[in-house]
PDB file of C-alpha atoms in Angstrom:
ATOM      1  CA  MET A   1      -8.354  13.625   3.178  1.00  0.00           C
ATOM      2  CA  SER A   2      -8.044  12.214   7.076  1.00  0.00           C
ATOM      3  CA  TRP A   3      -7.679   8.454   7.378  1.00  0.00           C
ATOM      4  CA  LYS A   4      -9.683   9.100  11.488  1.00  0.00           C
ATOM      5  CA  GLU A   5     -12.866   9.601   9.149  1.00  0.00           C
ATOM      6  CA  ALA A   6     -11.919   7.508   5.730  1.00  0.00           C
ATOM      7  CA  LEU A   7     -10.927   4.256   7.017  1.00  0.00           C
ATOM      8  CA  PHE A   8     -13.971   2.104   7.304  1.00  0.00           C
ATOM      9  CA  PHE A   9     -13.399  -1.810   6.603  1.00  0.00           C
ATOM     10  CA  PRO A  10     -17.025  -2.731   4.852  1.00  0.00           C
ATOM     11  CA  PRO A  11     -18.468  -5.861   6.329  1.00  0.00           C
ATOM     12  CA  GLU A  12     -18.715  -6.706   2.326  1.00  0.00           C
ATOM     13  CA  MET A  13     -16.008  -6.923   1.749  1.00  0.00           C
ATOM     14  CA  PRO A  14     -14.670  -8.785   4.473  1.00  0.00           C
ATOM     15  CA  ILE A  15     -10.488  -8.974   4.696  1.00  0.00           C
ATOM     16  CA  SER A  16      -8.119 -10.990   7.249  1.00  0.00           C
ATOM     17  CA  ASN A  17      -7.439 -10.156  10.432  1.00  0.00           C
ATOM     18  CA  HIS A  18      -3.967  -9.886   9.358  1.00  0.00           C
ATOM     19  CA  SER A  19      -4.690  -7.404   6.465  1.00  0.00           C
ATOM     20  CA  ARG A  20      -6.579  -4.915   9.332  1.00  0.00           C
ATOM     21  CA  ASN A  21      -3.814  -5.023  11.593  1.00  0.00           C
ATOM     22  CA  LEU A  22      -1.123  -3.936   9.267  1.00  0.00           C
ATOM     23  CA  ILE A  23      -3.051  -1.151   7.382  1.00  0.00           C
ATOM     24  CA  GLN A  24      -4.445   0.227  11.381  1.00  0.00           C
ATOM     25  CA  SER A  25      -1.045  -0.018  11.716  1.00  0.00           C
ATOM     26  CA  LEU A  26       0.307   2.330   8.518  1.00  0.00           C
ATOM     27  CA  CYS A  27      -2.765   4.155   9.163  1.00  0.00           C
ATOM     28  CA  CYS A  28      -2.588   5.498  12.198  1.00  0.00           C
ATOM     29  CA  GLY A  29      -0.694   8.725  14.804  1.00  0.00           C
ATOM     30  CA  ALA A  30       2.567   9.292  14.236  1.00  0.00           C
ATOM     31  CA  GLU A  31       3.403   8.020  18.080  1.00  0.00           C
ATOM     32  CA  THR A  32       2.576   4.692  17.235  1.00  0.00           C
ATOM     33  CA  ARG A  33       2.537   3.856  13.337  1.00  0.00           C
ATOM     34  CA  LEU A  34       5.135   1.473  11.804  1.00  0.00           C
ATOM     35  CA  SER A  35       8.455   3.151  11.011  1.00  0.00           C
ATOM     36  CA  SER A  36      11.066   0.904  10.272  1.00  0.00           C
ATOM     37  CA  ILE A  37      11.127  -1.701   7.608  1.00  0.00           C
ATOM     38  CA  GLU A  38      12.115  -3.983  10.318  1.00  0.00           C
ATOM     39  CA  ASP A  39       8.345  -3.040  12.301  1.00  0.00           C
ATOM     40  CA  ILE A  40       6.707  -3.873   8.767  1.00  0.00           C
ATOM     41  CA  ARG A  41       8.529  -7.730   8.055  1.00  0.00           C
ATOM     42  CA  LYS A  42       7.714  -8.847  11.675  1.00  0.00           C
ATOM     43  CA  GLN A  43       3.841  -8.246  10.651  1.00  0.00           C
ATOM     44  CA  PRO A  44       2.164 -10.895  11.099  1.00  0.00           C
ATOM     45  CA  PHE A  45       0.977 -10.353   7.780  1.00  0.00           C
ATOM     46  CA  PHE A  46       4.152 -11.403   6.060  1.00  0.00           C
ATOM     47  CA  HIS A  47       5.412 -14.140   7.914  1.00  0.00           C
ATOM     48  CA  ALA A  48       5.216 -16.079   4.943  1.00  0.00           C
ATOM     49  CA  VAL A  49       7.511 -14.191   3.149  1.00  0.00           C
ATOM     50  CA  ASP A  50      11.453 -14.578   2.575  1.00  0.00           C
ATOM     51  CA  TRP A  51      12.392 -11.493   2.769  1.00  0.00           C
ATOM     52  CA  GLU A  52      16.048 -13.293   2.287  1.00  0.00           C
ATOM     53  CA  HIS A  53      15.340 -14.372  -1.283  1.00  0.00           C
ATOM     54  CA  ILE A  54      12.612 -12.115  -2.651  1.00  0.00           C
ATOM     55  CA  ARG A  55      14.183 -10.345  -4.908  1.00  0.00           C
ATOM     56  CA  GLU A  56      15.394 -13.905  -6.469  1.00  0.00           C
ATOM     57  CA  ARG A  57      11.548 -15.019  -6.757  1.00  0.00           C
ATOM     58  CA  PRO A  58       9.375 -14.142  -9.938  1.00  0.00           C
ATOM     59  CA  ALA A  59       7.440 -11.267  -9.927  1.00  0.00           C
ATOM     60  CA  ALA A  60       3.838 -11.938  -9.877  1.00  0.00           C
ATOM     61  CA  ILE A  61       2.741 -10.263 -12.349  1.00  0.00           C
ATOM     62  CA  PRO A  62       5.216 -10.285 -14.800  1.00  0.00           C
ATOM     63  CA  VAL A  63       5.298  -6.850 -17.322  1.00  0.00           C
ATOM     64  CA  ASN A  64       7.412  -6.170 -20.398  1.00  0.00           C
ATOM     65  CA  ILE A  65       9.409  -2.866 -20.090  1.00  0.00           C
ATOM     66  CA  ARG A  66      11.007  -1.378 -23.238  1.00  0.00           C
ATOM     67  CA  SER A  67      12.580   1.084 -21.417  1.00  0.00           C
ATOM     68  CA  ILE A  68      13.567   3.051 -18.212  1.00  0.00           C
ATOM     69  CA  ASP A  69      10.393   5.664 -18.906  1.00  0.00           C
ATOM     70  CA  ASP A  70       8.229   3.100 -20.524  1.00  0.00           C
ATOM     71  CA  THR A  71       4.527   3.881 -18.911  1.00  0.00           C
ATOM     72  CA  SER A  72       2.357   1.779 -20.952  1.00  0.00           C
ATOM     73  CA  ASN A  73       1.468  -0.777 -17.824  1.00  0.00           C
ATOM     74  CA  PHE A  74      -0.186   2.261 -16.273  1.00  0.00           C
ATOM     75  CA  ASP A  75      -3.726   3.018 -16.763  1.00  0.00           C
ATOM     76  CA  GLU A  76      -4.186   6.389 -18.673  1.00  0.00           C
ATOM     77  CA  PHE A  77      -6.925   9.213 -16.562  1.00  0.00           C
ATOM     78  CA  PRO A  78      -7.576  11.968 -19.208  1.00  0.00           C
ATOM     79  CA  ASN A  79     -10.415  13.027 -17.681  1.00  0.00           C
ATOM     80  CA  ALA A  80      -9.336  12.704 -14.015  1.00  0.00           C
ATOM     81  CA  ASP A  81      -8.783  16.537 -11.896  1.00  0.00           C
ATOM     82  CA  LEU A  82      -5.287  16.531 -10.958  1.00  0.00           C
ATOM     83  CA  SER A  83      -5.546  19.839  -9.077  1.00  0.00           C
ATOM     84  CA  TRP A  84      -4.725  20.223  -5.620  1.00  0.00           C
ATOM     85  CA  HIS A  85      -6.651  21.429  -2.939  1.00  0.00           C
ATOM     86  CA  VAL A  86      -5.197  22.894  -0.040  1.00  0.00           C
ATOM     87  CA  ASP A  87      -7.332  23.653   2.950  1.00  0.00           C
ATOM     88  CA  PRO A  88      -6.607  27.332   3.825  1.00  0.00           C
ATOM     89  CA  GLY A  89      -7.077  26.730   7.785  1.00  0.00           C
TER      90      GLY A  89
END
C-alpha cells in the first residue's frame, strides 16, 4: 500500500492541523521525512509534552502485566489473513 494513494483525511473525521502535519511528516518521501527523535519532539503536536519527565508520568491507560510475555491486553484476530502478498514487479 502506498501512502501517496492511501493517505486521506476524511472531512467527517476532523483532526487538528498539528495532527495532520505530524502524520504527513511521517508519511512522506525519505528526503523530507522526520528522521530523528529530536525532529519528532520539535513537532507542534508534542508542544505540551514534558520530555524530561515523561517516564515519571503514569500510563494513560494502566494495564496489568503478569509476565514479560503476557499478551492478554491485545485483541485476538483468529480469522485474520496474516499472509504477505509480495508484488513481483
